[in-house]
Amino acid sequence: MSTLDSYFGTQPPLKRTKTSEEKKDSQKNYEKSKRKRSYCVDWEKDFTWLQNSDDEGMTCKTCKKYEKEGQWVEGSSNFRIEAVRKHGSSETHMKNVKKQMATSIPPSESTAEKTLLMMKKAAFNKLTLLFRNAHYIGKNNRPYTDYISLCALDKAKDLDIGDTYMTDKSCQMFIHAISSARQNEQDDIIKNSSFISVISDGSTDVSSKEAEIIYVRCSVKCRVSTLFIGVKNVAKADGNNISIAISTLLTERFQQSWKDKLIAMGTDGASVMLGKSSGVVKRISDMTSKPVHAIHCSAHRIELAYKDAIKMVKIWQRCDALMLNIYLFYKYSPLNRSNLQASFKSLDQKMLTPTRVGGTRWVPHHERALTTILQGKEAITQHLEQMQVPGESRKDSSAKARNFLKALKDKNVSFWLHFMLDVIKTLSTVSRTVQSKNSTVGDVYNELESCKTILNKYMKRVWGYTY
């Protein structure tokens, strides 16, 4: 075989295959030295969240809303479709997409609302009954243990309330939830109001401790609201302690915003509240660094004016003492009340028990006491006369009844009782109008003018002159 034949018959050597690392290195060199990638606008058709700018590069519109840092928030120059796809399927991007969808979906179509609507109606009804029981406990100041009895009563009435949330601790939890929801509503009302006024009065709790009760009155879009804020115990009912209690309670609820909105305070008119140098209103005004108008309770002023006008009239003092003693005479003796009821029954009249002269409703209490005495005078007189029969009652009760009977039959007492009923009816109308939440300034003015006209007529008829 010749040399040429041997040369042409030899097989060429095999081409060496590159390893994976060599391929990667080759691709990197190609990307760096030869290929120049650029942004493709057509990517935005498939990836609507994608955007590009000369300053930042590629960024994600969705992630920029919810993230503060990251490659796709600050800008990426890796113009490769694989990089775009990788970000589109990333956990962070998917989470931000869900956030965006949740904000754009109408409330009625949101997943959360659909989930709530899919709750079993029976479970909702159970909680409704339990919340109503808890609301009753809280509103009527009953102990939490009564909640268990109410739940047992619901079960006895075949109401489906389930077997859970039937303890006194559950009741406490429900009441706290109701209270929190109500406070949030009040906070929104105060936040939207431009001005507020505070109504404050003293009270005593069940442990005989002094306390201050606070209300806030405001108006939002011409809708007036009177909101109960809370009760705060005070060590001593003086100007310093009361003003600190009021400011502390308001600050706990509304921070410092109440100081900018407070324009007036309504009180009972006591010197500790309205004192010019150290009264509560003056101290609150100093805290807010602006004038706060002091408003004396109108219903209380009517009561004080009425008492001031009649305090020197001896016949009325006698009538007032008579009504009070008759009230106590029947209040603390079940036997006397029983005999009085029999007296009304024998006359075929409705039973009217004498009532207390004073009370929280001020002048209307006087009206009710006078009306009861005058309408039930015949039955009361009959019972008092029966007590004069020997052996019908004890000697001390008989003596009291004799004095009451003598006073009721006195013409001057009878005249003054009827006269003062006419006067107090007129004043009571004004007092009720002032106390009504729905009364306007015009309503109060009209009632005052009507009251003045009626009282002037009475004065002209009795004394022959008017103011």
Coordinates of C-alpha atoms in Angstrom, one line a residue:
M1 CA 0.0 0.0 0.0
S2 CA 1.4 3.3 -1.0
T3 CA 1.8 6.2 1.3
L4 CA -1.0 8.2 -0.4
D5 CA -3.4 5.3 0.0
S6 CA -2.6 5.0 3.6
Y7 CA -3.2 8.8 4.1
F8 CA -6.6 8.8 2.4
G9 CA -7.8 5.8 4.4
T10 CA -7.2 7.4 7.8
Q11 CA -10.3 8.6 9.8
P12 CA -10.3 12.2 11.0
P13 CA -10.2 12.8 14.8
L14 CA -13.6 13.2 16.7
K15 CA -14.6 16.8 17.7
R16 CA -14.4 17.4 21.4
T17 CA -17.8 18.0 23.2
K18 CA -18.0 21.1 25.5
T19 CA -18.9 20.6 29.1
S20 CA -21.8 22.5 30.7
E21 CA -19.5 25.0 32.4
E22 CA -17.7 25.7 29.1
K23 CA -21.1 26.3 27.5
K24 CA -22.1 28.8 30.2
D25 CA -18.8 30.6 29.9
S26 CA -19.1 30.8 26.2
Q27 CA -22.6 32.1 26.4
K28 CA -21.5 34.8 28.9
N29 CA -18.7 35.9 26.6
Y30 CA -21.1 36.0 23.8
E31 CA -23.6 38.2 25.8
K32 CA -20.8 40.5 26.9
S33 CA -18.8 40.9 23.8
K34 CA -21.0 40.4 20.8
R35 CA -24.8 40.5 21.6
K36 CA -26.5 43.7 22.7
R37 CA -29.9 43.1 24.3
S38 CA -32.6 45.9 24.4
Y39 CA -36.1 46.3 25.8
C40 CA -38.9 44.8 23.7
V41 CA -42.1 46.7 23.7
D42 CA -44.1 43.6 22.7
W43 CA -43.5 42.1 26.1
E44 CA -46.0 44.6 27.6
K45 CA -48.8 42.7 25.8
D46 CA -48.2 39.6 27.8
F47 CA -46.9 41.3 30.9
T48 CA -49.2 44.2 31.6
W49 CA -47.4 45.1 34.8
L50 CA -44.1 45.7 32.9
Q51 CA -42.8 49.2 32.2
N52 CA -39.5 50.7 31.0
S53 CA -37.8 54.0 31.2
D54 CA -34.3 55.3 30.1
D55 CA -33.5 56.3 33.7
E56 CA -34.6 53.3 35.7
G57 CA -34.8 50.4 33.2
M58 CA -37.5 47.7 33.5
T59 CA -39.7 48.0 36.6
C60 CA -42.9 46.4 37.9
K61 CA -45.8 48.8 38.3
T62 CA -47.5 46.5 40.7
C63 CA -44.5 45.8 43.0
K64 CA -43.7 49.6 43.1
K65 CA -47.0 50.2 44.9
Y66 CA -46.4 47.8 47.7
E67 CA -42.6 47.3 48.0
K68 CA -39.9 49.9 48.9
E69 CA -36.9 48.2 47.5
G70 CA -35.8 45.4 45.1
Q71 CA -34.5 44.9 41.6
W72 CA -37.9 45.4 40.0
V73 CA -38.7 48.4 42.1
E74 CA -35.5 50.3 41.6
G75 CA -35.0 49.1 38.0
S76 CA -33.5 46.2 36.1
S77 CA -31.2 46.2 33.0
N78 CA -31.5 42.5 32.4
F79 CA -33.5 42.7 29.1
R80 CA -34.2 39.0 28.8
I81 CA -37.7 37.4 28.5
E82 CA -36.6 34.7 31.0
A83 CA -35.9 37.4 33.6
V84 CA -39.4 38.9 33.0
R85 CA -41.1 35.5 33.3
K86 CA -39.1 34.7 36.4
H87 CA -40.3 37.9 38.2
G88 CA -43.9 37.3 37.0
S89 CA -44.0 33.9 38.7
S90 CA -42.1 35.0 41.9
E91 CA -43.9 34.8 45.3
T92 CA -43.5 38.5 46.0
H93 CA -45.0 39.6 42.7
M94 CA -47.9 37.2 43.1
K95 CA -48.6 38.5 46.6
N96 CA -48.7 42.1 45.3
V97 CA -50.9 41.1 42.4
K98 CA -53.4 39.7 44.9
K99 CA -53.3 42.9 46.9
Q100 CA -54.0 45.0 43.9
M101 CA -56.9 42.8 42.9
A102 CA -58.4 43.0 46.4
T103 CA -58.4 46.8 46.2
S104 CA -59.9 47.0 42.8
I105 CA -62.7 44.4 43.3
P106 CA -66.1 46.0 44.4
P107 CA -66.9 45.1 48.1
S108 CA -69.9 43.0 47.1
E109 CA -67.7 40.8 44.9
S110 CA -64.6 40.5 47.2
T111 CA -63.5 37.1 48.4
A112 CA -63.8 38.2 52.1
E113 CA -67.4 39.3 51.8
K114 CA -68.4 36.2 49.8
T115 CA -66.8 34.1 52.6
L116 CA -68.8 35.9 55.2
L117 CA -72.0 35.5 53.2
M118 CA -71.3 31.8 53.0
M119 CA -71.4 31.5 56.8
K120 CA -74.2 29.3 58.0
K121 CA -77.2 31.4 58.8
A122 CA -77.9 29.3 61.9
A123 CA -74.5 30.3 63.4
F124 CA -75.2 33.9 62.7
N125 CA -78.6 33.6 64.5
K126 CA -77.0 32.0 67.5
L127 CA -74.5 34.8 67.9
T128 CA -77.3 37.3 67.5
L129 CA -79.3 35.9 70.4
L130 CA -76.2 35.7 72.6
F131 CA -75.2 39.3 71.8
R132 CA -78.7 40.5 72.7
N133 CA -78.5 38.7 76.0
A134 CA -75.1 40.3 76.7
H135 CA -76.5 43.7 75.6
Y136 CA -79.4 43.4 78.1
I137 CA -76.9 42.5 80.9
G138 CA -74.8 45.6 80.2
K139 CA -77.6 48.1 79.6
N140 CA -79.5 47.1 82.8
N141 CA -76.4 46.9 85.0
R142 CA -77.0 43.2 85.8
P143 CA -74.2 40.9 87.0
Y144 CA -72.5 38.8 84.4
T145 CA -73.8 35.6 86.0
D146 CA -77.3 36.5 85.0
Y147 CA -76.2 35.9 81.4
I148 CA -76.1 32.2 82.1
S149 CA -79.8 32.3 83.3
L150 CA -80.8 34.2 80.2
C151 CA -79.2 31.6 77.9
A152 CA -80.9 28.8 79.9
L153 CA -84.2 30.6 79.4
D154 CA -83.6 30.8 75.6
K155 CA -83.0 27.1 75.6
A156 CA -86.2 26.5 77.5
K157 CA -88.0 28.5 74.7
D158 CA -86.5 26.2 72.1
L159 CA -84.3 28.9 70.7
D160 CA -81.2 27.4 69.1
I161 CA -78.2 29.2 70.7
G162 CA -75.8 26.3 70.6
D163 CA -73.6 25.0 73.4
T164 CA -70.7 27.5 73.3
Y165 CA -70.3 31.1 74.6
M166 CA -72.6 30.5 77.5
T167 CA -70.4 31.5 80.4
D168 CA -70.1 34.8 82.3
K169 CA -66.6 35.3 80.7
S170 CA -68.2 35.1 77.3
C171 CA -70.8 37.7 78.3
Q172 CA -67.9 40.0 79.4
M173 CA -66.2 39.4 76.0
F174 CA -69.5 40.3 74.1
I175 CA -70.1 43.4 76.1
H176 CA -66.5 44.5 75.5
A177 CA -67.0 44.0 71.7
I178 CA -70.3 46.0 71.8
S179 CA -68.6 48.8 73.8
S180 CA -65.7 48.9 71.4
A181 CA -67.9 49.1 68.3
R182 CA -70.0 51.9 69.9
Q183 CA -66.9 53.8 70.9
N184 CA -65.5 53.6 67.3
E185 CA -68.8 55.1 66.1
Q186 CA -68.5 57.9 68.6
D187 CA -64.9 58.6 67.6
D188 CA -65.9 59.0 64.0
I189 CA -68.7 61.4 64.9
I190 CA -66.4 63.5 67.1
K191 CA -63.7 63.4 64.3
N192 CA -66.1 64.8 61.7
S193 CA -67.6 67.5 64.0
S194 CA -66.1 71.0 64.0
F195 CA -67.1 71.9 67.5
I196 CA -68.2 70.0 70.7
S197 CA -69.8 70.9 74.0
V198 CA -69.4 68.9 77.3
I199 CA -72.3 68.2 79.6
S200 CA -71.2 67.2 83.1
D201 CA -72.9 66.3 86.4
G202 CA -72.0 64.7 89.7
S203 CA -73.2 61.4 90.8
T204 CA -72.6 58.6 93.4
D205 CA -71.9 55.0 92.5
V206 CA -73.1 51.9 94.3
S207 CA -70.1 52.1 96.6
S208 CA -71.0 55.7 97.7
K209 CA -68.0 57.1 95.9
E210 CA -68.2 60.5 94.2
A211 CA -68.2 60.3 90.4
E212 CA -68.5 62.6 87.5
I213 CA -70.5 61.6 84.5
I214 CA -69.5 63.1 81.1
Y215 CA -71.5 63.6 77.9
V216 CA -70.4 65.2 74.7
R217 CA -72.8 67.0 72.4
C218 CA -71.9 67.8 68.8
S219 CA -73.4 68.3 65.3
V220 CA -72.3 66.7 62.0
K221 CA -74.1 67.8 58.8
C222 CA -76.9 69.3 60.9
R223 CA -77.5 66.1 62.8
V224 CA -77.1 66.7 66.6
S225 CA -75.7 63.8 68.7
T226 CA -75.5 63.5 72.5
L227 CA -72.8 60.9 73.3
F228 CA -72.1 59.2 76.6
I229 CA -68.4 59.3 77.2
G230 CA -67.9 57.7 80.6
V231 CA -67.9 58.0 84.4
K232 CA -64.8 59.0 86.4
N233 CA -64.4 58.7 90.1
V234 CA -63.2 61.8 92.0
A235 CA -61.5 61.8 95.4
K236 CA -63.3 65.0 96.3
A237 CA -66.0 66.9 94.4
D238 CA -64.1 70.2 94.2
G239 CA -63.1 72.3 91.1
N240 CA -59.6 70.9 90.8
N241 CA -60.5 67.2 91.0
I242 CA -63.6 67.5 88.8
S243 CA -61.7 69.4 86.1
I244 CA -58.9 66.8 86.1
A245 CA -61.4 64.0 85.9
I246 CA -63.1 65.6 82.9
S247 CA -59.9 66.4 81.0
T248 CA -58.4 62.9 81.7
L249 CA -61.5 61.1 80.4
L250 CA -61.7 63.3 77.3
T251 CA -58.0 62.9 76.6
E252 CA -58.1 59.1 77.0
R253 CA -60.9 59.0 74.3
F254 CA -59.9 61.8 71.9
Q255 CA -56.3 62.6 72.7
Q256 CA -55.7 66.4 72.5
S257 CA -58.2 67.1 69.7
W258 CA -61.1 67.9 72.1
K259 CA -59.2 71.0 73.3
D260 CA -59.4 72.5 69.8
K261 CA -63.1 71.7 69.4
L262 CA -64.5 72.5 72.8
I263 CA -66.6 75.7 72.9
A264 CA -69.1 75.2 75.8
M265 CA -69.9 73.3 78.9
G266 CA -73.3 72.6 80.4
T267 CA -73.5 72.2 84.2
D268 CA -76.0 72.3 87.0
G269 CA -75.1 75.8 88.0
A270 CA -73.3 75.0 91.3
S271 CA -70.6 77.4 92.4
V272 CA -68.0 74.6 92.1
M273 CA -68.8 74.4 88.4
L274 CA -69.4 78.0 87.5
G275 CA -67.1 79.8 89.9
K276 CA -65.3 82.7 88.1
S277 CA -61.9 82.2 89.7
S278 CA -61.6 78.4 90.4
G279 CA -64.7 76.8 88.9
V280 CA -64.6 73.7 86.7
V281 CA -65.5 75.7 83.6
K282 CA -62.7 78.2 84.3
R283 CA -60.1 75.5 84.8
I284 CA -61.1 73.7 81.6
S285 CA -60.9 77.0 79.8
D286 CA -57.4 77.5 81.1
M287 CA -56.5 74.0 79.9
T288 CA -57.7 74.7 76.3
S289 CA -56.2 78.2 76.3
K290 CA -59.4 79.7 74.8
P291 CA -62.8 80.8 76.1
V292 CA -65.3 78.1 77.0
H293 CA -68.9 79.3 77.4
A294 CA -70.6 78.1 80.6
I295 CA -74.2 77.1 80.2
H296 CA -76.5 76.7 83.3
C297 CA -79.0 73.8 82.8
S298 CA -82.3 75.5 81.8
A299 CA -84.5 72.9 83.5
H300 CA -82.5 73.4 86.7
R301 CA -82.8 77.2 86.4
I302 CA -86.6 76.9 86.0
E303 CA -86.7 74.8 89.2
L304 CA -84.5 77.3 91.1
A305 CA -86.5 80.3 89.9
Y306 CA -89.8 78.6 90.9
K307 CA -88.5 77.7 94.4
D308 CA -87.0 81.2 94.8
A309 CA -90.4 82.8 93.9
I310 CA -92.4 80.8 96.5
K311 CA -90.0 80.3 99.3
M312 CA -91.5 83.1 101.3
V313 CA -95.1 82.1 100.8
K314 CA -96.1 80.4 104.0
I315 CA -99.3 78.8 102.7
W316 CA -97.3 77.1 99.9
Q317 CA -94.7 75.8 102.4
R318 CA -97.6 74.3 104.3
C319 CA -98.9 72.7 101.1
D320 CA -95.5 71.4 100.1
A321 CA -95.0 69.8 103.6
L322 CA -98.5 68.3 103.4
M323 CA -97.8 66.5 100.1
L324 CA -94.4 65.2 101.3
N325 CA -95.9 63.8 104.6
I326 CA -98.8 62.2 102.8
Y327 CA -96.4 60.6 100.4
L328 CA -94.3 59.2 103.3
F329 CA -97.5 58.2 105.1
Y330 CA -98.4 55.7 102.4
K331 CA -94.9 54.8 101.2
Y332 CA -93.7 53.2 104.4
S333 CA -97.0 51.5 105.4
P334 CA -98.3 48.6 103.3
L335 CA -101.5 48.6 105.5
N336 CA -102.2 52.3 104.6
R337 CA -101.6 51.6 100.9
S338 CA -103.9 48.6 101.0
N339 CA -106.7 50.6 102.7
L340 CA -106.2 53.5 100.3
Q341 CA -106.6 51.0 97.4
A342 CA -109.8 49.8 98.9
S343 CA -111.1 53.4 99.3
F344 CA -110.4 54.0 95.5
K345 CA -112.2 50.8 94.7
S346 CA -115.3 51.7 96.7
L347 CA -115.5 55.0 94.8
D348 CA -115.0 53.1 91.5
Q349 CA -111.8 55.1 90.7
K350 CA -108.4 54.2 89.5
M351 CA -105.8 53.8 92.2
L352 CA -103.4 56.8 92.5
T353 CA -100.6 56.5 95.0
P354 CA -99.2 59.8 96.3
T355 CA -95.8 60.5 94.7
R356 CA -92.7 62.4 95.9
V357 CA -92.6 66.1 95.4
G358 CA -89.0 66.4 94.2
G359 CA -87.0 64.4 91.8
T360 CA -84.7 64.3 88.8
R361 CA -87.3 65.7 86.5
W362 CA -87.5 68.9 88.6
V363 CA -90.8 70.9 88.0
P364 CA -92.7 68.0 86.3
H365 CA -92.3 66.0 89.6
H366 CA -94.2 68.8 91.4
E367 CA -96.9 68.6 88.7
R368 CA -97.3 64.9 89.1
A369 CA -97.5 65.1 92.9
L370 CA -100.1 67.9 92.8
T371 CA -102.2 66.0 90.1
T372 CA -102.2 62.8 92.2
I373 CA -103.3 64.6 95.4
L374 CA -106.1 66.6 93.7
Q375 CA -107.4 63.7 91.6
G376 CA -107.3 61.3 94.4
K377 CA -108.4 63.8 97.1
E378 CA -111.9 62.2 97.5
A379 CA -110.5 58.7 98.1
I380 CA -107.6 59.9 100.3
T381 CA -110.1 62.0 102.4
Q382 CA -112.4 58.9 102.8
H383 CA -109.5 56.7 104.0
L384 CA -108.3 59.4 106.5
E385 CA -111.9 59.7 107.9
Q386 CA -112.1 55.9 108.3
M387 CA -108.9 56.0 110.4
Q388 CA -110.6 58.3 112.9
V389 CA -113.0 55.5 113.9
P390 CA -111.8 54.1 117.2
G391 CA -110.0 50.7 116.8
E392 CA -109.4 51.1 113.1
S393 CA -105.8 52.1 113.4
R394 CA -103.0 52.9 115.8
K395 CA -103.1 56.1 117.8
D396 CA -100.0 57.7 116.2
S397 CA -101.3 56.9 112.7
S398 CA -104.8 58.2 113.6
A399 CA -103.2 61.4 114.9
K400 CA -101.3 61.9 111.6
A401 CA -104.4 61.2 109.6
R402 CA -106.4 63.7 111.6
N403 CA -103.8 66.5 110.8
F404 CA -103.7 65.5 107.1
L405 CA -107.5 65.5 107.0
K406 CA -107.7 68.9 108.6
A407 CA -105.2 70.4 106.1
L408 CA -107.0 68.8 103.0
K409 CA -110.3 70.3 104.1
D410 CA -108.8 73.8 104.6
K411 CA -110.1 76.1 101.9
N412 CA -106.9 78.1 101.7
V413 CA -104.9 74.8 101.1
S414 CA -107.3 73.6 98.5
F415 CA -107.2 77.0 96.7
W416 CA -103.4 77.0 96.7
L417 CA -103.1 73.4 95.5
H418 CA -105.3 74.1 92.5
F419 CA -103.6 77.5 91.8
M420 CA -100.1 76.0 92.0
L421 CA -101.2 73.1 89.7
D422 CA -102.1 75.7 87.1
V423 CA -98.9 77.5 87.5
I424 CA -96.7 74.4 87.5
K425 CA -98.4 72.9 84.5
T426 CA -97.3 75.9 82.5
L427 CA -93.7 75.7 83.9
S428 CA -93.6 71.9 83.3
T429 CA -94.4 72.4 79.6
V430 CA -91.4 74.8 79.3
S431 CA -89.2 72.3 81.3
R432 CA -90.1 69.4 79.1
T433 CA -89.5 71.4 76.0
V434 CA -86.0 72.4 77.2
Q435 CA -85.2 68.8 78.1
S436 CA -86.4 67.3 74.8
K437 CA -83.6 66.3 72.4
N438 CA -85.7 67.3 69.4
S439 CA -86.5 70.9 70.6
T440 CA -85.1 73.8 68.7
V441 CA -84.3 77.3 70.0
G442 CA -87.6 78.5 68.3
D443 CA -89.6 75.9 70.2
V444 CA -88.1 77.0 73.5
Y445 CA -88.7 80.6 72.8
N446 CA -92.4 80.0 71.8
E447 CA -93.0 78.0 75.1
L448 CA -91.4 80.8 77.2
E449 CA -93.5 83.5 75.6
S450 CA -96.6 81.3 76.0
C451 CA -95.7 80.7 79.7
K452 CA -95.2 84.4 80.3
T453 CA -98.6 85.2 78.8
I454 CA -100.4 82.6 80.9
L455 CA -98.7 83.6 84.2
N456 CA -99.5 87.3 83.5
K457 CA -103.2 86.3 83.1
Y458 CA -103.1 84.5 86.4
M459 CA -101.5 87.5 88.2
K460 CA -104.1 89.8 86.8
R461 CA -106.9 87.6 87.9
V462 CA -105.6 87.0 91.4
W463 CA -103.7 90.2 92.2
G464 CA -105.0 92.6 89.6
Y465 CA -101.7 93.5 88.0
T466 CA -99.1 92.1 85.5
Y467 CA -95.5 92.5 84.7

